[in-house]
Every structure is written in C-alpha cells, then in structure tokens.
PDB file of C-alpha atoms in Angstrom:
ATOM      1  CA  MET A   1      68.547 117.540  78.727  1.00  0.00           C
ATOM      2  CA  VAL A   2      68.803 114.069  79.144  1.00  0.00           C
ATOM      3  CA  GLY A   3      71.007 114.293  75.903  1.00  0.00           C
ATOM      4  CA  LEU A   4      73.273 117.284  76.648  1.00  0.00           C
ATOM      5  CA  LEU A   5      73.763 115.572  80.478  1.00  0.00           C
ATOM      6  CA  ALA A   6      74.790 112.369  78.965  1.00  0.00           C
ATOM      7  CA  ALA A   7      76.893 114.059  76.419  1.00  0.00           C
ATOM      8  CA  LEU A   8      78.774 116.331  79.317  1.00  0.00           C
ATOM      9  CA  ALA A   9      79.157 112.502  81.749  1.00  0.00           C
ATOM     10  CA  SER A  10      80.913 111.598  78.642  1.00  0.00           C
ATOM     11  CA  CYS A  11      82.994 114.272  78.023  1.00  0.00           C
ATOM     12  CA  SER A  12      84.177 113.827  81.980  1.00  0.00           C
ATOM     13  CA  PRO A  13      87.692 112.315  82.557  1.00  0.00           C
ATOM     14  CA  GLN A  14      87.454 108.724  83.730  1.00  0.00           C
ATOM     15  CA  PRO A  15      89.303 107.318  86.345  1.00  0.00           C
ATOM     16  CA  GLU A  16      92.680 105.342  85.829  1.00  0.00           C
ATOM     17  CA  ALA A  17      91.640 101.829  85.148  1.00  0.00           C
ATOM     18  CA  LEU A  18      93.112  99.527  88.531  1.00  0.00           C
ATOM     19  CA  THR A  19      95.100  96.947  87.093  1.00  0.00           C
ATOM     20  CA  THR A  20      97.112  96.349  90.289  1.00  0.00           C
ATOM     21  CA  PRO A  21      96.584  92.127  91.215  1.00  0.00           C
ATOM     22  CA  CYS A  22      96.345  91.778  94.578  1.00  0.00           C
ATOM     23  CA  GLY A  23      96.203  88.909  97.062  1.00  0.00           C
ATOM     24  CA  LEU A  24      95.164  88.376 100.641  1.00  0.00           C
ATOM     25  CA  VAL A  25      96.658  85.729 103.104  1.00  0.00           C
ATOM     26  CA  VAL A  26      94.378  85.683 106.177  1.00  0.00           C
ATOM     27  CA  ASP A  27      95.368  83.326 109.443  1.00  0.00           C
ATOM     28  CA  GLY A  28      92.774  81.067 110.966  1.00  0.00           C
ATOM     29  CA  SER A  29      94.980  79.736 113.675  1.00  0.00           C
ATOM     30  CA  GLY A  30      94.438  80.142 117.352  1.00  0.00           C
ATOM     31  CA  SER A  31      97.222  82.527 117.941  1.00  0.00           C
ATOM     32  CA  GLY A  32      94.919  84.882 115.539  1.00  0.00           C
ATOM     33  CA  ALA A  33      91.837  84.846 118.420  1.00  0.00           C
ATOM     34  CA  ALA A  34      91.068  88.104 120.046  1.00  0.00           C
ATOM     35  CA  THR A  35      92.411  87.385 123.061  1.00  0.00           C
ATOM     36  CA  ARG A  36      95.384  88.308 125.752  1.00  0.00           C
ATOM     37  CA  GLN A  37      97.448  86.164 123.813  1.00  0.00           C
ATOM     38  CA  GLY A  38      95.986  86.820 120.260  1.00  0.00           C
ATOM     39  CA  PHE A  39      96.736  89.113 117.673  1.00  0.00           C
ATOM     40  CA  ASP A  40      92.475  89.482 116.636  1.00  0.00           C
ATOM     41  CA  SER A  41      92.903  88.684 113.083  1.00  0.00           C
ATOM     42  CA  GLU A  42      89.551  89.650 112.218  1.00  0.00           C
ATOM     43  CA  ALA A  43      90.282  93.300 114.207  1.00  0.00           C
ATOM     44  CA  LYS A  44      93.708  93.149 112.110  1.00  0.00           C
ATOM     45  CA  LEU A  45      91.493  92.495 108.221  1.00  0.00           C
ATOM     46  CA  LYS A  46      89.240  94.684 109.133  1.00  0.00           C
ATOM     47  CA  SER A  47      90.916  97.895 109.762  1.00  0.00           C
ATOM     48  CA  SER A  48      93.643  97.097 106.923  1.00  0.00           C
ATOM     49  CA  LEU A  49      92.134  95.841 103.806  1.00  0.00           C
ATOM     50  CA  ILE A  50      90.265  98.008 102.720  1.00  0.00           C
ATOM     51  CA  GLY A  51      92.936 100.814 102.886  1.00  0.00           C
ATOM     52  CA  PHE A  52      94.812  98.296 101.233  1.00  0.00           C
ATOM     53  CA  LEU A  53      92.854  97.868  98.444  1.00  0.00           C
ATOM     54  CA  ARG A  54      92.610 101.726  97.717  1.00  0.00           C
ATOM     55  CA  ASP A  55      96.301 102.425  98.437  1.00  0.00           C
ATOM     56  CA  GLN A  56      97.530  99.976  96.006  1.00  0.00           C
ATOM     57  CA  LYS A  57      95.358 100.368  93.457  1.00  0.00           C
ATOM     58  CA  CYS A  58      94.021  97.079  93.480  1.00  0.00           C
ATOM     59  CA  GLY A  59      92.131  95.816  90.163  1.00  0.00           C
ATOM     60  CA  SER A  60      91.728  92.499  91.528  1.00  0.00           C
ATOM     61  CA  LEU A  61      91.764  90.180  94.764  1.00  0.00           C
ATOM     62  CA  ASP A  62      92.730  86.412  95.541  1.00  0.00           C
ATOM     63  CA  TYR A  63      92.501  85.003  98.680  1.00  0.00           C
ATOM     64  CA  ALA A  64      94.254  82.156 100.475  1.00  0.00           C
ATOM     65  CA  PRO A  65      94.131  81.032 104.411  1.00  0.00           C
ATOM     66  CA  ILE A  66      96.353  79.989 106.653  1.00  0.00           C
ATOM     67  CA  THR A  67      95.974  76.645 108.224  1.00  0.00           C
ATOM     68  CA  ARG A  68      97.193  73.160 109.181  1.00  0.00           C
ATOM     69  CA  ALA A  69      97.713  72.430 105.487  1.00  0.00           C
ATOM     70  CA  SER A  70      97.300  75.602 103.299  1.00  0.00           C
ATOM     71  CA  GLN A  71      98.300  74.435 100.283  1.00  0.00           C
ATOM     72  CA  THR A  72      95.681  71.815 100.172  1.00  0.00           C
ATOM     73  CA  SER A  73      92.811  73.288 102.327  1.00  0.00           C
ATOM     74  CA  THR A  74      89.339  73.638 101.419  1.00  0.00           C
ATOM     75  CA  CYS A  75      88.595  77.050 102.214  1.00  0.00           C
ATOM     76  CA  ARG A  76      88.740  78.942  98.649  1.00  0.00           C
ATOM     77  CA  GLU A  77      86.968  82.175  97.693  1.00  0.00           C
ATOM     78  CA  ASP A  78      86.921  83.581  94.017  1.00  0.00           C
ATOM     79  CA  ARG A  79      89.153  86.171  92.437  1.00  0.00           C
ATOM     80  CA  VAL A  80      86.789  89.522  93.212  1.00  0.00           C
ATOM     81  CA  ASP A  81      86.999  92.262  90.113  1.00  0.00           C
ATOM     82  CA  LEU A  82      88.188  95.536  92.036  1.00  0.00           C
ATOM     83  CA  ASP A  83      87.530  97.713  89.001  1.00  0.00           C
ATOM     84  CA  PRO A  84      84.258  96.222  87.409  1.00  0.00           C
ATOM     85  CA  PRO A  85      82.808  97.214  83.440  1.00  0.00           C
ATOM     86  CA  HIS A  86      81.422 100.450  83.214  1.00  0.00           C
ATOM     87  CA  ASN A  87      80.276 103.158  80.556  1.00  0.00           C
ATOM     88  CA  ALA A  88      80.546 107.108  80.437  1.00  0.00           C
ATOM     89  CA  THR A  89      78.297 107.157  82.837  1.00  0.00           C
ATOM     90  CA  THR A  90      78.302 105.429  85.532  1.00  0.00           C
ATOM     91  CA  ASP A  91      79.447 106.307  88.933  1.00  0.00           C
ATOM     92  CA  GLN A  92      82.648 104.263  88.749  1.00  0.00           C
ATOM     93  CA  GLU A  93      83.784 105.040  91.893  1.00  0.00           C
ATOM     94  CA  SER A  94      80.594 103.994  94.054  1.00  0.00           C
ATOM     95  CA  LEU A  95      80.924 100.547  91.739  1.00  0.00           C
ATOM     96  CA  ARG A  96      84.823 100.413  92.690  1.00  0.00           C
ATOM     97  CA  ASN A  97      83.380 100.667  96.684  1.00  0.00           C
ATOM     98  CA  LYS A  98      80.720  98.458  96.348  1.00  0.00           C
ATOM     99  CA  ALA A  99      83.402  95.603  95.203  1.00  0.00           C
ATOM    100  CA  ARG A 100      85.654  96.531  97.574  1.00  0.00           C
ATOM    101  CA  GLY A 101      82.850  95.859  99.788  1.00  0.00           C
ATOM    102  CA  ALA A 102      82.439  92.221  98.294  1.00  0.00           C
ATOM    103  CA  ALA A 103      86.301  91.274  98.573  1.00  0.00           C
ATOM    104  CA  ALA A 104      86.155  92.174 102.185  1.00  0.00           C
ATOM    105  CA  SER A 105      82.860  89.587 103.266  1.00  0.00           C
ATOM    106  CA  ARG A 106      84.608  87.075 101.409  1.00  0.00           C
ATOM    107  CA  ALA A 107      87.921  87.935 103.342  1.00  0.00           C
ATOM    108  CA  LEU A 108      85.901  87.313 106.759  1.00  0.00           C
ATOM    109  CA  ALA A 109      84.778  84.045 105.061  1.00  0.00           C
ATOM    110  CA  GLU A 110      87.753  83.182 104.050  1.00  0.00           C
ATOM    111  CA  LEU A 111      88.989  83.722 108.248  1.00  0.00           C
ATOM    112  CA  ALA A 112      85.934  82.165 108.981  1.00  0.00           C
ATOM    113  CA  CYS A 113      87.156  78.930 107.349  1.00  0.00           C
ATOM    114  CA  ALA A 114      90.313  78.939 107.989  1.00  0.00           C
ATOM    115  CA  ARG A 115      89.408  78.938 111.569  1.00  0.00           C
ATOM    116  CA  THR A 116      87.615  75.462 111.480  1.00  0.00           C
ATOM    117  CA  GLN A 117      90.640  74.198 110.498  1.00  0.00           C
ATOM    118  CA  ASN A 118      93.143  75.028 113.003  1.00  0.00           C
ATOM    119  CA  GLY A 119      96.818  75.352 112.288  1.00  0.00           C
ATOM    120  CA  SER A 120      99.844  78.098 111.014  1.00  0.00           C
ATOM    121  CA  ASP A 121     101.436  76.596 107.825  1.00  0.00           C
ATOM    122  CA  VAL A 122     102.523  80.152 106.418  1.00  0.00           C
ATOM    123  CA  TRP A 123     104.892  78.736 104.023  1.00  0.00           C
ATOM    124  CA  GLY A 124     102.198  77.113 102.114  1.00  0.00           C
ATOM    125  CA  ALA A 125      99.722  79.924 101.927  1.00  0.00           C
ATOM    126  CA  LEU A 126     102.479  81.814 100.756  1.00  0.00           C
ATOM    127  CA  ALA A 127     103.278  79.019  97.908  1.00  0.00           C
ATOM    128  CA  ARG A 128      99.206  78.829  97.498  1.00  0.00           C
ATOM    129  CA  ILE A 129      98.633  82.678  96.799  1.00  0.00           C
ATOM    130  CA  GLY A 130     101.913  82.764  94.412  1.00  0.00           C
ATOM    131  CA  GLU A 131      99.757  80.285  92.182  1.00  0.00           C
ATOM    132  CA  SER A 132      96.704  82.374  92.512  1.00  0.00           C
ATOM    133  CA  VAL A 133      97.736  86.121  91.604  1.00  0.00           C
ATOM    134  CA  PRO A 134      98.807  86.770  88.141  1.00  0.00           C
ATOM    135  CA  SER A 135     103.031  87.082  88.062  1.00  0.00           C
ATOM    136  CA  ALA A 136     104.302  90.026  89.904  1.00  0.00           C
ATOM    137  CA  ASP A 137     105.505  91.677  86.489  1.00  0.00           C
ATOM    138  CA  ALA A 138     102.229  93.564  86.931  1.00  0.00           C
ATOM    139  CA  GLY A 139     103.261  94.395  90.573  1.00  0.00           C
ATOM    140  CA  ALA A 140     101.455  92.206  92.234  1.00  0.00           C
ATOM    141  CA  LYS A 141     100.827  93.114  95.714  1.00  0.00           C
ATOM    142  CA  LEU A 142     100.094  91.193  98.909  1.00  0.00           C
ATOM    143  CA  LEU A 143      98.626  91.725 102.212  1.00  0.00           C
ATOM    144  CA  VAL A 144      99.063  88.630 104.774  1.00  0.00           C
ATOM    145  CA  VAL A 145      97.321  89.057 108.317  1.00  0.00           C
ATOM    146  CA  SER A 146      99.403  86.856 110.330  1.00  0.00           C
ATOM    147  CA  ASP A 147     101.644  87.193 113.354  1.00  0.00           C
ATOM    148  CA  PHE A 148     103.990  84.567 110.943  1.00  0.00           C
ATOM    149  CA  ASP A 149     104.066  81.605 113.591  1.00  0.00           C
ATOM    150  CA  GLN A 150     105.176  79.153 111.003  1.00  0.00           C
ATOM    151  CA  ALA A 151     103.460  75.919 113.222  1.00  0.00           C
ATOM    152  CA  ASP A 152     102.360  73.270 110.571  1.00  0.00           C
ATOM    153  CA  PRO A 153     102.015  69.166 111.888  1.00  0.00           C
ATOM    154  CA  GLU A 154     105.391  68.701 110.327  1.00  0.00           C
ATOM    155  CA  PHE A 155     106.896  72.036 111.045  1.00  0.00           C
ATOM    156  CA  ALA A 156     107.235  74.429 114.018  1.00  0.00           C
ATOM    157  CA  LEU A 157     109.287  77.422 113.737  1.00  0.00           C
ATOM    158  CA  SER A 158     109.449  77.759 117.480  1.00  0.00           C
ATOM    159  CA  ARG A 159     111.467  74.802 117.975  1.00  0.00           C
ATOM    160  CA  ALA A 160     113.692  75.591 115.319  1.00  0.00           C
ATOM    161  CA  SER A 161     116.730  77.516 116.503  1.00  0.00           C
ATOM    162  CA  ILE A 162     116.989  80.760 114.308  1.00  0.00           C
ATOM    163  CA  SER A 163     119.429  82.811 116.431  1.00  0.00           C
ATOM    164  CA  THR A 164     122.773  82.933 114.018  1.00  0.00           C
ATOM    165  CA  GLU A 165     122.778  83.500 110.082  1.00  0.00           C
ATOM    166  CA  GLY A 166     124.201  80.439 109.840  1.00  0.00           C
ATOM    167  CA  ALA A 167     121.220  78.359 111.757  1.00  0.00           C
ATOM    168  CA  ARG A 168     118.613  80.457 109.770  1.00  0.00           C
ATOM    169  CA  LYS A 169     119.928  79.209 106.547  1.00  0.00           C
ATOM    170  CA  LYS A 170     119.722  75.413 107.817  1.00  0.00           C
ATOM    171  CA  VAL A 171     116.383  76.045 108.401  1.00  0.00           C
ATOM    172  CA  ILE A 172     115.563  77.765 105.343  1.00  0.00           C
ATOM    173  CA  ASP A 173     117.319  75.319 103.509  1.00  0.00           C
ATOM    174  CA  SER A 174     115.219  71.965 105.003  1.00  0.00           C
ATOM    175  CA  LEU A 175     111.748  74.084 104.233  1.00  0.00           C
ATOM    176  CA  VAL A 176     112.943  74.741 100.416  1.00  0.00           C
ATOM    177  CA  ASP A 177     114.655  71.258 100.165  1.00  0.00           C
ATOM    178  CA  LYS A 178     111.291  69.506 101.620  1.00  0.00           C
ATOM    179  CA  ARG A 179     108.109  72.157  99.875  1.00  0.00           C
ATOM    180  CA  GLY A 180     110.292  74.403  97.296  1.00  0.00           C
ATOM    181  CA  LEU A 181     110.094  78.379  97.583  1.00  0.00           C
ATOM    182  CA  PRO A 182     106.730  79.776  97.262  1.00  0.00           C
ATOM    183  CA  GLY A 183     105.950  81.339  93.835  1.00  0.00           C
ATOM    184  CA  ILE A 184     106.389  85.305  94.966  1.00  0.00           C
ATOM    185  CA  LYS A 185     109.481  86.935  93.079  1.00  0.00           C
ATOM    186  CA  GLY A 186     109.291  90.327  92.341  1.00  0.00           C
ATOM    187  CA  MET A 187     106.062  90.801  94.620  1.00  0.00           C
ATOM    188  CA  ASP A 188     105.491  93.546  97.588  1.00  0.00           C
ATOM    189  CA  VAL A 189     104.425  91.931 101.046  1.00  0.00           C
ATOM    190  CA  TYR A 190     102.652  94.066 103.144  1.00  0.00           C
ATOM    191  CA  PRO A 191     102.615  91.811 106.482  1.00  0.00           C
ATOM    192  CA  VAL A 192      99.951  92.583 109.982  1.00  0.00           C
ATOM    193  CA  GLY A 193     100.428  91.299 112.877  1.00  0.00           C
ATOM    194  CA  PHE A 194     103.794  90.255 112.154  1.00  0.00           C
ATOM    195  CA  GLY A 195     105.572  88.779 114.849  1.00  0.00           C
ATOM    196  CA  MET A 196     102.993  89.802 117.726  1.00  0.00           C
ATOM    197  CA  GLN A 197     103.545  87.239 119.741  1.00  0.00           C
ATOM    198  CA  TYR A 198     106.988  88.382 120.936  1.00  0.00           C
ATOM    199  CA  ASN A 199     105.965  91.656 122.452  1.00  0.00           C
ATOM    200  CA  ALA A 200     107.610  91.127 125.373  1.00  0.00           C
ATOM    201  CA  LYS A 201     110.603  89.399 123.894  1.00  0.00           C
ATOM    202  CA  PRO A 202     112.958  91.985 121.782  1.00  0.00           C
ATOM    203  CA  SER A 203     115.672  89.691 121.393  1.00  0.00           C
ATOM    204  CA  ALA A 204     113.709  86.941 119.910  1.00  0.00           C
ATOM    205  CA  TYR A 205     112.131  89.090 117.934  1.00  0.00           C
ATOM    206  CA  LYS A 206     114.723  90.392 116.299  1.00  0.00           C
ATOM    207  CA  ASP A 207     116.010  87.107 115.316  1.00  0.00           C
ATOM    208  CA  PHE A 208     112.084  85.967 114.102  1.00  0.00           C
ATOM    209  CA  GLU A 209     112.273  89.064 111.961  1.00  0.00           C
ATOM    210  CA  SER A 210     115.351  87.980 110.328  1.00  0.00           C
ATOM    211  CA  PHE A 211     114.249  84.709 109.688  1.00  0.00           C
ATOM    212  CA  TRP A 212     111.692  85.719 107.444  1.00  0.00           C
ATOM    213  CA  LEU A 213     113.351  88.681 105.906  1.00  0.00           C
ATOM    214  CA  GLU A 214     115.679  86.136 104.588  1.00  0.00           C
ATOM    215  CA  ALA A 215     113.510  83.941 103.538  1.00  0.00           C
ATOM    216  CA  ILE A 216     111.246  86.008 101.731  1.00  0.00           C
ATOM    217  CA  GLU A 217     113.479  88.299 100.701  1.00  0.00           C
ATOM    218  CA  GLY A 218     116.254  86.627 100.331  1.00  0.00           C
ATOM    219  CA  ARG A 219     115.311  83.467  99.290  1.00  0.00           C
ATOM    220  CA  ALA A 220     111.977  83.938  97.414  1.00  0.00           C
ATOM    221  CA  LYS A 221     113.262  87.488  95.599  1.00  0.00           C
ATOM    222  CA  ALA A 222     110.099  89.240  96.962  1.00  0.00           C
ATOM    223  CA  HIS A 223     109.818  92.612  98.501  1.00  0.00           C
ATOM    224  CA  VAL A 224     108.394  93.053 102.784  1.00  0.00           C
ATOM    225  CA  HIS A 225     107.148  96.185 103.401  1.00  0.00           C
ATOM    226  CA  ASN A 226     106.098  97.791 106.967  1.00  0.00           C
ATOM    227  CA  ASP A 227     102.852 100.083 105.695  1.00  0.00           C
ATOM    228  CA  TYR A 228     100.495  98.480 107.165  1.00  0.00           C
ATOM    229  CA  ARG A 229     101.976  96.547 110.354  1.00  0.00           C
TER     230      ARG A 229
END
C-alpha cells in the first residue's frame, strides 16, 4: 500500500516552478508610523506582502531598507528561497507557505532595523535593491512599501520645485548626476502607501506622482503598477 501511494504521488502533476526574482523595499522613516499623519508601513507590509509573493509567483525575495542612507545601511536580511527543494512526495505548497511566512518575518525584522536609522533615502534604496535582485531579464518584481517622500541628509523632495515638467527634469538630472541611476531597468515596481502624505492636497500629489513616474519610468526605465497601492 505504501509503495502504491508513493507511485501515485510520483505520477501526480507537480506545481509549476516559481522562478520570478522579487525584491522588497521597506520604509523605516517617521512618516511610516502608525499615527494620523503616518501611513503605517507595518500594516501596509503585513497586508500586501504575502499576496504579492503569491500573485507574482516569486521564487526568491531580496530586501532593502529605506533609511537616511539606504545604500550603506547596516540593515540586512538574507535572500529567501520561496520554492524550496522538494521531491515527488513532498507537499510542495505547504513548503512554499512556510517559506513565505519566513520571508514575512524577515521583512518585519528589516523594517524594525530601518526604523532605528530614521530617514527616507528612497533613491538609494531603489539602487540597493537593484544590486541585489537578479537581472530584470528574469521578470523581476519589486514591492516598495513607502510614501516615497525622499528626505535624506543631502536632499529633501519637499523643498524642491517640481510643479512643471522642466523643473522636475532639473531635479532628476541633479539626482542622477550625483548618485547615478538605480539599476532597476525593465523591472516591475509595485508601490504601497505611495503619496499618502498628500491625501488632502490633490494638486501637490499630482506633481509628486509625475516626478516619480518620470524618475522611475522615464529615467530608470522600470514599469510602475498600482495593483497594491
């Protein structure tokens, strides 16, 4: 009987391999607090990550924090394999669910660390995740849990003039000249919490959104999606 069951299991169709490389960027700045003025980054992370991993068929997950200097931050979590090795009799979906749970735990650890290094260097975090996630040729997907309010020791977007296309171009030119482009070309970027600080300022939000679309899609050549926003 045991041999028969093993034979039947070995003949059962196996789930399709999960091969999509994925990345997670989490915002540790003060604006991500669970307050009336904050966008509650922890709640956004908990509500979006597992669904994102399933929807995008993520086979691995890399991490990057948003801090005052994201590229040099000491907050680091190792890549998680979301499609662990298995054999013909393995409950593969159970293994995958455990891996997703482990990935979620590491995401919360990354967020907790980022909150000890307060700041909002979104540009640097995009550059860092671009260095970690495998090539966009494999269809890489990035979940970015942040309001995208760039505010690091050298540059604060709130103080920049971005009300016209020309003004936005100058600001982006300056960022690219000083820090280069994040290596996310061809990747799919899914923001969560984007622009929530502008929920009472629709005209300011429009300029803010235009800035980031021009920076991410126009310059970095990635693709922005609103599935989880």
